[in-house]
């Protein structure tokens, strides 16, 4: 079940246009390929690293894809105890710490529910109330035992790093770019964007934020420097029954799709794993808790967000408020947080 590849292609085209015009005179190295169940597009200036970036992303995909029988995550879920390589180890450590900090709204043990709803196969099904209760009882990241190089989970618990894999890959790509001769890069990892370096004309990068009601378009633009931008939205993967939409982001407390009036959450951070976990968690917790969360920690970590609600309100944190521009034709009410 592929995402709307057409939408992603449009997003990629726009970003490439943005950087091409900005870095005119310098020929970039480009690559487009499918990985992590989405389309990825890399544009690198001043260094030949795109094949190294692509191999890193493909390596992470094969380690982390919970549906791939050869992946380390599949092995953990099947055998309940497994040795893991350094990348999986580092990501599970970071992800578990984030589960704790995000009050379980982000929970890597949501996988049995993801399976039951059919989001991995496209054979969608709405579990009944009793089944949902049982599924919700199974979700609890604190049951994952992680010690260096090793993970153990009890019977019934399964893990899924799908909500943070692209953010972690973005983070690893920035590390590779820092060790290379590249001077600037725009990486679009299926909606998670990594920006590296500085454009020759010293102006900031400009990134379009997808319109959840028309993901091939943008409701606004953000000027930014180096960092990682992750967006979670109900438009990424969903199904509809009797006029109701069921999305792939689940509330770990109920095992049901998040449904709280938020249409999309974009998080900007220099830590890709955190940006990705936060965009998922803020989407699940809803506006009021997301605002509380911002005031009680998020802000001091230097992270920013853009939250779009179904009433057309756009909440933009003060750290990026002046860098955000609403696109022509959108009349959202922009509220500074
Ligand atoms: P996308 O991968 O489309 O960018 P997300 O980063 O929000 O979107 O991740 C969603 C994926 O993460 C789902 O497909 C599912 O596998 C998993 N997931 C869903 N809900 C949660 C949650 N509350 N916490 C952790 N992982 C989740
Ligand atoms: Mg995420």
mmCIF file of C-alpha atoms and ligand atoms in Angstrom:
data_model
loop_
_atom_site.group_PDB
_atom_site.id
_atom_site.type_symbol
_atom_site.label_atom_id
_atom_site.label_comp_id
_atom_site.label_asym_id
_atom_site.label_seq_id
_atom_site.Cartn_x
_atom_site.Cartn_y
_atom_site.Cartn_z
ATOM 1 C CA UNK A 1 0.000 0.000 0.000
ATOM 2 C CA UNK A 2 1.928 2.930 -1.342
ATOM 3 C CA UNK A 3 1.359 6.486 -0.349
ATOM 4 C CA UNK A 4 0.122 9.040 -2.846
ATOM 5 C CA UNK A 5 3.317 8.922 -4.846
ATOM 6 C CA UNK A 6 1.944 11.610 -7.171
ATOM 7 C CA UNK A 7 1.633 14.025 -4.267
ATOM 8 C CA UNK A 8 5.126 13.247 -3.097
ATOM 9 C CA UNK A 9 6.510 13.764 -6.614
ATOM 10 C CA UNK A 10 4.888 17.214 -6.715
ATOM 11 C CA UNK A 11 6.364 18.030 -3.319
ATOM 12 C CA UNK A 12 9.774 16.893 -4.502
ATOM 13 C CA UNK A 13 9.517 18.942 -7.705
ATOM 14 C CA UNK A 14 8.687 22.079 -5.764
ATOM 15 C CA UNK A 15 11.575 21.680 -3.384
ATOM 16 C CA UNK A 16 13.967 21.047 -6.211
ATOM 17 C CA UNK A 17 12.710 24.183 -7.961
ATOM 18 C CA UNK A 18 13.285 26.129 -4.780
ATOM 19 C CA UNK A 19 16.876 25.053 -4.305
ATOM 20 C CA UNK A 20 17.747 25.118 -8.011
ATOM 21 C CA UNK A 21 16.763 28.719 -8.354
ATOM 22 C CA UNK A 22 18.588 29.553 -5.170
ATOM 23 C CA UNK A 23 21.837 27.814 -6.046
ATOM 24 C CA UNK A 24 21.913 28.817 -9.689
ATOM 25 C CA UNK A 25 25.261 28.336 -11.286
ATOM 26 C CA UNK A 26 26.073 25.196 -9.294
ATOM 27 C CA UNK A 27 25.027 21.832 -10.689
ATOM 28 C CA UNK A 28 23.575 19.625 -7.956
ATOM 29 C CA UNK A 29 23.820 15.899 -7.642
ATOM 30 C CA UNK A 30 20.300 14.437 -7.563
ATOM 31 C CA UNK A 31 18.744 11.043 -6.852
ATOM 32 C CA UNK A 32 15.141 9.803 -6.584
ATOM 33 C CA UNK A 33 14.184 6.360 -5.388
ATOM 34 C CA UNK A 34 11.622 4.461 -3.367
ATOM 35 C CA UNK A 35 12.444 3.493 0.217
ATOM 36 C CA UNK A 36 10.552 3.256 3.528
ATOM 37 C CA UNK A 37 7.346 2.833 1.541
ATOM 38 C CA UNK A 38 7.559 6.286 0.009
ATOM 39 C CA UNK A 39 9.411 8.300 -2.599
ATOM 40 C CA UNK A 40 12.680 9.926 -1.611
ATOM 41 C CA UNK A 41 14.510 12.673 -3.411
ATOM 42 C CA UNK A 42 18.008 13.950 -2.700
ATOM 43 C CA UNK A 43 19.630 17.151 -4.017
ATOM 44 C CA UNK A 44 23.224 17.732 -2.945
ATOM 45 C CA UNK A 45 25.560 20.625 -3.794
ATOM 46 C CA UNK A 46 29.308 20.559 -3.767
ATOM 47 C CA UNK A 47 29.950 16.900 -2.979
ATOM 48 C CA UNK A 48 29.336 13.440 -4.382
ATOM 49 C CA UNK A 49 27.513 11.771 -1.527
ATOM 50 C CA UNK A 50 24.057 10.933 -2.834
ATOM 51 C CA UNK A 51 24.909 7.249 -3.398
ATOM 52 C CA UNK A 52 26.221 7.026 0.178
ATOM 53 C CA UNK A 53 23.056 8.713 1.475
ATOM 54 C CA UNK A 54 20.890 6.356 -0.575
ATOM 55 C CA UNK A 55 22.731 3.261 0.758
ATOM 56 C CA UNK A 56 22.349 4.519 4.317
ATOM 57 C CA UNK A 57 18.591 5.023 3.869
ATOM 58 C CA UNK A 58 18.211 1.590 2.234
ATOM 59 C CA UNK A 59 20.243 -0.020 5.024
ATOM 60 C CA UNK A 60 18.033 1.579 7.683
ATOM 61 C CA UNK A 61 14.915 0.551 5.752
ATOM 62 C CA UNK A 62 15.998 -3.092 5.756
ATOM 63 C CA UNK A 63 16.865 -2.998 9.468
ATOM 64 C CA UNK A 64 13.718 -1.210 10.626
ATOM 65 C CA UNK A 65 10.804 -2.285 8.404
ATOM 66 C CA UNK A 66 8.526 -4.247 10.767
ATOM 67 C CA UNK A 67 6.825 -5.986 7.809
ATOM 68 C CA UNK A 68 10.094 -7.288 6.319
ATOM 69 C CA UNK A 69 10.875 -10.819 7.549
ATOM 70 C CA UNK A 70 14.597 -10.095 7.305
ATOM 71 C CA UNK A 71 14.513 -6.915 9.408
ATOM 72 C CA UNK A 72 15.757 -6.646 12.977
ATOM 73 C CA UNK A 73 12.374 -5.309 14.118
ATOM 74 C CA UNK A 74 10.596 -8.301 12.579
ATOM 75 C CA UNK A 75 13.041 -10.578 14.437
ATOM 76 C CA UNK A 76 12.350 -8.866 17.772
ATOM 77 C CA UNK A 77 8.582 -9.193 17.239
ATOM 78 C CA UNK A 78 8.824 -12.868 16.221
ATOM 79 C CA UNK A 79 11.453 -14.147 18.678
ATOM 80 C CA UNK A 80 10.645 -11.731 21.574
ATOM 81 C CA UNK A 81 14.343 -11.381 22.264
ATOM 82 C CA UNK A 82 17.065 -10.409 19.802
ATOM 83 C CA UNK A 83 20.530 -8.965 19.360
ATOM 84 C CA UNK A 84 20.421 -5.700 17.450
ATOM 85 C CA UNK A 85 22.938 -3.697 15.439
ATOM 86 C CA UNK A 86 24.178 -0.261 16.451
ATOM 87 C CA UNK A 87 21.674 1.788 14.411
ATOM 88 C CA UNK A 88 18.648 -0.146 15.676
ATOM 89 C CA UNK A 89 20.112 0.068 19.166
ATOM 90 C CA UNK A 90 20.587 3.831 18.984
ATOM 91 C CA UNK A 91 17.129 4.421 17.519
ATOM 92 C CA UNK A 92 15.308 2.176 20.016
ATOM 93 C CA UNK A 93 17.130 3.952 22.864
ATOM 94 C CA UNK A 94 16.108 7.374 21.545
ATOM 95 C CA UNK A 95 12.554 6.233 20.751
ATOM 96 C CA UNK A 96 11.985 4.745 24.224
ATOM 97 C CA UNK A 97 13.225 7.950 25.866
ATOM 98 C CA UNK A 98 10.792 9.926 23.687
ATOM 99 C CA UNK A 99 7.904 7.584 24.590
ATOM 100 C CA UNK A 100 8.552 8.490 28.244
ATOM 101 C CA UNK A 101 8.799 12.232 27.589
ATOM 102 C CA UNK A 102 5.681 12.249 25.422
ATOM 103 C CA UNK A 103 3.435 10.649 28.051
ATOM 104 C CA UNK A 104 2.815 7.594 25.877
ATOM 105 C CA UNK A 105 1.110 9.563 23.073
ATOM 106 C CA UNK A 106 4.021 8.330 21.011
ATOM 107 C CA UNK A 107 4.407 4.618 21.776
ATOM 108 C CA UNK A 108 6.523 2.201 19.739
ATOM 109 C CA UNK A 109 4.431 -0.786 20.931
ATOM 110 C CA UNK A 110 1.359 0.335 18.979
ATOM 111 C CA UNK A 111 2.128 -2.273 16.283
ATOM 112 C CA UNK A 112 -0.445 -4.998 17.157
ATOM 113 C CA UNK A 113 -3.143 -2.334 16.705
ATOM 114 C CA UNK A 114 -1.595 -1.085 13.439
ATOM 115 C CA UNK A 115 -1.758 -4.701 12.167
ATOM 116 C CA UNK A 116 -5.335 -5.252 13.341
ATOM 117 C CA UNK A 117 -6.600 -2.114 11.587
ATOM 118 C CA UNK A 118 -4.934 -3.357 8.383
ATOM 119 C CA UNK A 119 -2.599 -0.414 7.892
ATOM 120 C CA UNK A 120 0.331 -2.639 6.907
ATOM 121 C CA UNK A 121 -1.579 -4.670 4.319
ATOM 122 C CA UNK A 122 -4.350 -2.373 3.090
ATOM 123 C CA UNK A 123 -6.904 -5.019 4.164
ATOM 124 C CA UNK A 124 -8.670 -2.531 6.420
ATOM 125 C CA UNK A 125 -10.906 -3.599 9.262
ATOM 126 C CA UNK A 126 -12.572 -1.777 12.164
ATOM 127 C CA UNK A 127 -11.983 -3.824 15.340
ATOM 128 C CA UNK A 128 -14.996 -4.052 17.682
ATOM 129 C CA UNK A 129 -15.004 -2.406 21.139
ATOM 130 C CA UNK A 130 -13.816 -5.538 22.968
ATOM 131 C CA UNK A 131 -10.974 -6.067 20.500
ATOM 132 C CA UNK A 132 -9.922 -2.408 20.829
ATOM 133 C CA UNK A 133 -9.832 -2.704 24.613
ATOM 134 C CA UNK A 134 -7.544 -5.751 24.355
ATOM 135 C CA UNK A 135 -5.327 -4.008 21.813
ATOM 136 C CA UNK A 136 -5.027 -0.877 23.963
ATOM 137 C CA UNK A 137 -4.001 -3.052 26.943
ATOM 138 C CA UNK A 138 -1.131 -4.453 24.849
ATOM 139 C CA UNK A 139 0.301 -0.998 24.130
ATOM 140 C CA UNK A 140 2.885 -0.090 26.750
ATOM 141 C CA UNK A 141 6.422 0.889 25.837
ATOM 142 C CA UNK A 142 7.601 0.334 29.428
ATOM 143 C CA UNK A 143 7.391 -3.427 28.771
ATOM 144 C CA UNK A 144 10.254 -3.189 26.269
ATOM 145 C CA UNK A 145 13.523 -4.211 27.898
ATOM 146 C CA UNK A 146 16.459 -2.595 26.168
ATOM 147 C CA UNK A 147 20.067 -3.029 27.137
ATOM 148 C CA UNK A 148 22.963 -2.247 24.867
ATOM 149 C CA UNK A 149 22.691 -4.383 21.728
ATOM 150 C CA UNK A 150 19.716 -6.364 22.976
ATOM 151 C CA UNK A 151 15.932 -6.049 23.126
ATOM 152 C CA UNK A 152 13.388 -8.274 24.870
ATOM 153 C CA UNK A 153 9.601 -7.892 24.702
ATOM 154 C CA UNK A 154 6.938 -9.971 26.495
ATOM 155 C CA UNK A 155 4.390 -12.124 24.635
ATOM 156 C CA UNK A 156 1.774 -9.932 22.983
ATOM 157 C CA UNK A 157 4.078 -6.896 22.685
ATOM 158 C CA UNK A 158 5.366 -5.866 19.263
ATOM 159 C CA UNK A 159 7.356 -2.820 18.251
ATOM 160 C CA UNK A 160 7.180 -0.521 15.244
ATOM 161 C CA UNK A 161 9.580 2.331 14.528
ATOM 162 C CA UNK A 162 7.539 3.529 11.518
ATOM 163 C CA UNK A 163 6.817 6.884 13.146
ATOM 164 C CA UNK A 164 10.519 7.726 13.579
ATOM 165 C CA UNK A 165 12.403 5.805 10.856
ATOM 166 C CA UNK A 166 12.415 8.666 8.342
ATOM 167 C CA UNK A 167 13.410 11.188 11.005
ATOM 168 C CA UNK A 168 16.290 8.990 12.123
ATOM 169 C CA UNK A 169 17.345 8.435 8.498
ATOM 170 C CA UNK A 170 17.303 12.226 8.007
ATOM 171 C CA UNK A 171 19.500 12.620 11.077
ATOM 172 C CA UNK A 172 22.003 10.016 9.837
ATOM 173 C CA UNK A 173 22.072 11.705 6.417
ATOM 174 C CA UNK A 174 22.988 15.029 8.035
ATOM 175 C CA UNK A 175 25.836 13.278 9.873
ATOM 176 C CA UNK A 176 27.120 11.878 6.566
ATOM 177 C CA UNK A 177 26.825 15.294 4.897
ATOM 178 C CA UNK A 178 28.799 16.915 7.740
ATOM 179 C CA UNK A 179 31.646 14.460 7.036
ATOM 180 C CA UNK A 180 31.534 15.194 3.304
ATOM 181 C CA UNK A 181 32.577 18.040 1.033
ATOM 182 C CA UNK A 182 28.959 18.953 0.302
ATOM 183 C CA UNK A 183 28.081 22.597 0.915
ATOM 184 C CA UNK A 184 24.277 22.377 0.805
ATOM 185 C CA UNK A 185 21.579 19.710 0.488
ATOM 186 C CA UNK A 186 17.821 19.318 0.457
ATOM 187 C CA UNK A 187 16.660 15.776 1.195
ATOM 188 C CA UNK A 188 12.978 14.940 0.921
ATOM 189 C CA UNK A 189 12.468 11.608 2.656
ATOM 190 C CA UNK A 190 8.785 11.211 1.839
ATOM 191 C CA UNK A 191 7.661 14.382 3.572
ATOM 192 C CA UNK A 192 10.381 14.471 6.231
ATOM 193 C CA UNK A 193 12.767 17.146 4.994
ATOM 194 C CA UNK A 194 16.435 17.445 5.943
ATOM 195 C CA UNK A 195 18.218 20.695 5.115
ATOM 196 C CA UNK A 196 21.978 20.924 5.208
ATOM 197 C CA UNK A 197 24.532 23.705 4.927
ATOM 198 C CA UNK A 198 24.080 27.090 3.437
ATOM 199 C CA UNK A 199 23.044 28.150 -0.018
ATOM 200 C CA UNK A 200 25.697 30.063 -2.010
ATOM 201 C CA UNK A 201 23.594 33.227 -1.926
ATOM 202 C CA UNK A 202 23.296 32.856 1.874
ATOM 203 C CA UNK A 203 19.499 33.129 1.797
ATOM 204 C CA UNK A 204 17.496 30.613 3.883
ATOM 205 C CA UNK A 205 15.929 27.488 2.419
ATOM 206 C CA UNK A 206 12.218 27.742 1.702
ATOM 207 C CA UNK A 207 10.083 24.701 2.427
ATOM 208 C CA UNK A 208 6.441 24.212 1.431
ATOM 209 C CA UNK A 209 4.107 22.753 4.093
ATOM 210 C CA UNK A 210 1.660 20.288 2.484
ATOM 211 C CA UNK A 211 -2.023 21.171 2.476
ATOM 212 C CA UNK A 212 -3.650 18.132 4.148
ATOM 213 C CA UNK A 213 -6.771 18.615 2.030
ATOM 214 C CA UNK A 214 -4.724 18.705 -1.168
ATOM 215 C CA UNK A 215 -1.306 17.225 -0.346
ATOM 216 C CA UNK A 216 0.089 18.153 -3.766
ATOM 217 C CA UNK A 217 -0.281 21.822 -2.782
ATOM 218 C CA UNK A 218 1.121 23.964 0.028
ATOM 219 C CA UNK A 219 -0.738 26.096 2.518
ATOM 220 C CA UNK A 220 2.376 27.949 3.531
ATOM 221 C CA UNK A 221 6.126 28.286 3.359
ATOM 222 C CA UNK A 222 8.788 28.269 5.983
ATOM 223 C CA UNK A 223 12.200 29.895 5.634
ATOM 224 C CA UNK A 224 14.755 27.892 7.545
ATOM 225 C CA UNK A 225 18.358 26.961 7.962
ATOM 226 C CA UNK A 226 19.917 23.565 8.631
ATOM 227 C CA UNK A 227 17.598 21.132 10.386
ATOM 228 C CA UNK A 228 14.880 18.535 10.032
ATOM 229 C CA UNK A 229 11.206 19.187 9.365
ATOM 230 C CA UNK A 230 8.700 16.418 9.963
ATOM 231 C CA UNK A 231 5.001 16.557 9.144
ATOM 232 C CA UNK A 232 2.332 14.108 10.327
ATOM 233 C CA UNK A 233 -1.108 14.243 8.785
ATOM 234 C CA UNK A 234 -4.154 12.089 8.393
ATOM 235 C CA UNK A 235 -3.793 12.339 4.614
ATOM 236 C CA UNK A 236 -0.709 10.113 4.504
ATOM 237 C CA UNK A 237 -2.525 6.796 4.864
ATOM 238 C CA UNK A 238 -6.165 6.195 5.655
ATOM 239 C CA UNK A 239 -9.378 4.457 4.642
ATOM 240 C CA UNK A 240 -13.003 5.514 4.698
ATOM 241 C CA UNK A 241 -16.108 3.632 5.875
ATOM 242 C CA UNK A 242 -19.625 5.067 5.908
ATOM 243 C CA UNK A 243 -18.289 8.551 5.313
ATOM 244 C CA UNK A 244 -15.824 8.433 8.221
ATOM 245 C CA UNK A 245 -12.085 8.600 7.743
ATOM 246 C CA UNK A 246 -9.782 6.263 9.698
ATOM 247 C CA UNK A 247 -6.133 7.350 9.675
ATOM 248 C CA UNK A 248 -2.853 5.510 10.297
ATOM 249 C CA UNK A 249 -1.879 7.517 13.395
ATOM 250 C CA UNK A 250 -3.338 5.778 16.432
ATOM 251 C CA UNK A 251 -4.045 6.937 19.955
ATOM 252 C CA UNK A 252 -2.118 4.421 22.104
ATOM 253 C CA UNK A 253 -4.622 4.895 24.939
ATOM 254 C CA UNK A 254 -7.584 3.644 22.859
ATOM 255 C CA UNK A 255 -5.897 1.792 19.934
ATOM 256 C CA UNK A 256 -8.147 3.883 17.674
ATOM 257 C CA UNK A 257 -7.128 6.382 14.982
ATOM 258 C CA UNK A 258 -6.503 9.888 16.309
ATOM 259 C CA UNK A 259 -9.577 12.028 15.724
ATOM 260 C CA UNK A 260 -9.368 15.304 17.599
ATOM 261 C CA UNK A 261 -9.687 18.119 15.108
ATOM 262 C CA UNK A 262 -6.018 18.340 14.124
ATOM 263 C CA UNK A 263 -5.321 18.097 10.389
ATOM 264 C CA UNK A 264 -1.541 18.271 10.389
ATOM 265 C CA UNK A 265 1.440 18.859 12.636
ATOM 266 C CA UNK A 266 4.841 20.016 11.422
ATOM 267 C CA UNK A 267 7.794 19.966 13.820
ATOM 268 C CA UNK A 268 11.169 21.604 13.215
ATOM 269 C CA UNK A 269 14.203 20.420 15.158
ATOM 270 C CA UNK A 270 17.871 19.624 14.726
ATOM 271 C CA UNK A 271 17.076 16.153 16.080
ATOM 272 C CA UNK A 272 15.261 14.201 13.347
ATOM 273 C CA UNK A 273 14.062 11.360 15.565
ATOM 274 C CA UNK A 274 12.581 13.843 18.033
ATOM 275 C CA UNK A 275 10.953 15.888 15.243
ATOM 276 C CA UNK A 276 9.339 12.753 13.835
ATOM 277 C CA UNK A 277 8.175 11.382 17.211
ATOM 278 C CA UNK A 278 6.845 14.813 18.197
ATOM 279 C CA UNK A 279 4.868 15.354 14.998
ATOM 280 C CA UNK A 280 3.135 12.012 15.614
ATOM 281 C CA UNK A 281 2.623 12.618 19.351
ATOM 282 C CA UNK A 282 1.312 16.196 19.043
ATOM 283 C CA UNK A 283 -1.095 14.979 16.380
ATOM 284 C CA UNK A 284 -2.435 12.379 18.811
ATOM 285 C CA UNK A 285 -2.555 14.558 21.953
ATOM 286 C CA UNK A 286 -4.675 17.292 20.383
ATOM 287 C CA UNK A 287 -4.304 21.049 20.476
ATOM 288 C CA UNK A 288 -4.677 21.839 24.200
ATOM 289 C CA UNK A 289 -2.217 19.213 25.385
ATOM 290 C CA UNK A 290 0.166 20.085 22.532
ATOM 291 C CA UNK A 291 0.176 23.739 23.680
ATOM 292 C CA UNK A 292 0.788 22.677 27.299
ATOM 293 C CA UNK A 293 3.537 20.407 26.170
ATOM 294 C CA UNK A 294 5.170 23.280 24.288
ATOM 295 C CA UNK A 295 5.134 25.507 27.364
ATOM 296 C CA UNK A 296 6.469 22.751 29.635
ATOM 297 C CA UNK A 297 9.639 21.637 27.892
ATOM 298 C CA UNK A 298 9.336 21.520 24.135
ATOM 299 C CA UNK A 299 10.082 25.234 23.878
ATOM 300 C CA UNK A 300 13.221 25.075 25.988
ATOM 301 C CA UNK A 301 14.482 22.228 23.780
ATOM 302 C CA UNK A 302 14.509 24.732 20.881
ATOM 303 C CA UNK A 303 11.798 22.930 18.910
ATOM 304 C CA UNK A 304 9.024 24.602 16.974
ATOM 305 C CA UNK A 305 5.753 23.528 15.431
ATOM 306 C CA UNK A 306 2.944 24.451 13.052
ATOM 307 C CA UNK A 307 -0.429 22.889 13.894
ATOM 308 C CA UNK A 308 -3.396 23.130 11.525
ATOM 309 C CA UNK A 309 -6.876 22.467 12.963
ATOM 310 C CA UNK A 310 -10.061 21.554 11.112
ATOM 311 C CA UNK A 311 -11.508 24.959 11.997
ATOM 312 C CA UNK A 312 -8.871 26.666 9.837
ATOM 313 C CA UNK A 313 -6.678 27.854 12.700
ATOM 314 C CA UNK A 314 -2.942 27.645 12.345
ATOM 315 C CA UNK A 315 -0.853 27.664 15.525
ATOM 316 C CA UNK A 316 2.763 28.684 14.887
ATOM 317 C CA UNK A 317 5.353 28.827 17.672
ATOM 318 C CA UNK A 318 7.166 32.098 18.230
ATOM 319 C CA UNK A 319 10.578 30.688 17.230
ATOM 320 C CA UNK A 320 9.425 30.387 13.591
ATOM 321 C CA UNK A 321 6.461 32.765 13.476
ATOM 322 C CA UNK A 322 8.355 35.428 11.499
ATOM 323 C CA UNK A 323 9.725 32.789 9.100
ATOM 324 C CA UNK A 324 6.298 31.479 8.103
ATOM 325 C CA UNK A 325 4.278 32.837 5.160
ATOM 326 C CA UNK A 326 0.738 31.758 4.346
ATOM 327 C CA UNK A 327 0.363 30.778 0.685
ATOM 328 C CA UNK A 328 -1.857 32.794 -1.627
ATOM 329 C CA UNK A 329 -5.482 31.666 -1.544
ATOM 330 C CA UNK A 330 -5.425 30.410 2.068
ATOM 331 C CA UNK A 331 -7.296 32.366 4.721
ATOM 332 C CA UNK A 332 -6.292 30.405 7.820
ATOM 333 C CA UNK A 333 -6.211 32.361 11.042
ATOM 334 C CA UNK A 334 -2.533 32.353 12.059
ATOM 335 C CA UNK A 335 -2.069 32.334 15.838
ATOM 336 C CA UNK A 336 1.322 32.931 17.470
ATOM 337 C CA UNK A 337 2.091 30.519 20.302
HETATM 338 P P1 LIG B 1 4.257 8.939 8.348
HETATM 339 O O1 LIG B 1 5.080 7.705 8.500
HETATM 340 O O2 LIG B 1 3.112 8.793 7.421
HETATM 341 O O3 LIG B 1 5.079 10.165 8.068
HETATM 342 P P2 LIG B 1 4.088 9.196 11.199
HETATM 343 O O4 LIG B 1 5.505 9.625 11.311
HETATM 344 O O5 LIG B 1 3.105 9.980 11.982
HETATM 345 O O6 LIG B 1 3.564 9.228 9.727
HETATM 346 O O7 LIG B 1 4.045 7.670 11.637
HETATM 347 C C1 LIG B 1 2.906 6.901 11.512
HETATM 348 C C2 LIG B 1 3.267 5.442 11.635
HETATM 349 O O8 LIG B 1 3.770 5.191 12.938
HETATM 350 C C3 LIG B 1 2.052 4.539 11.474
HETATM 351 O O9 LIG B 1 1.992 4.035 10.170
HETATM 352 C C4 LIG B 1 2.282 3.448 12.518
HETATM 353 O O10 LIG B 1 3.089 2.426 11.977
HETATM 354 C C5 LIG B 1 3.057 4.147 13.593
HETATM 355 N N1 LIG B 1 2.207 4.778 14.604
HETATM 356 C C6 LIG B 1 0.884 5.117 14.550
HETATM 357 N N2 LIG B 1 0.484 5.738 15.670
HETATM 358 C C7 LIG B 1 1.567 5.807 16.477
HETATM 359 C C8 LIG B 1 1.787 6.327 17.782
HETATM 360 N N3 LIG B 1 0.832 6.940 18.482
HETATM 361 N N4 LIG B 1 3.037 6.195 18.303
HETATM 362 C C9 LIG B 1 4.030 5.589 17.620
HETATM 363 N N5 LIG B 1 3.878 5.080 16.389
HETATM 364 C C10 LIG B 1 2.673 5.197 15.812
HETATM 365 MG MG1 LIG B 2 6.325 10.769 12.923
#
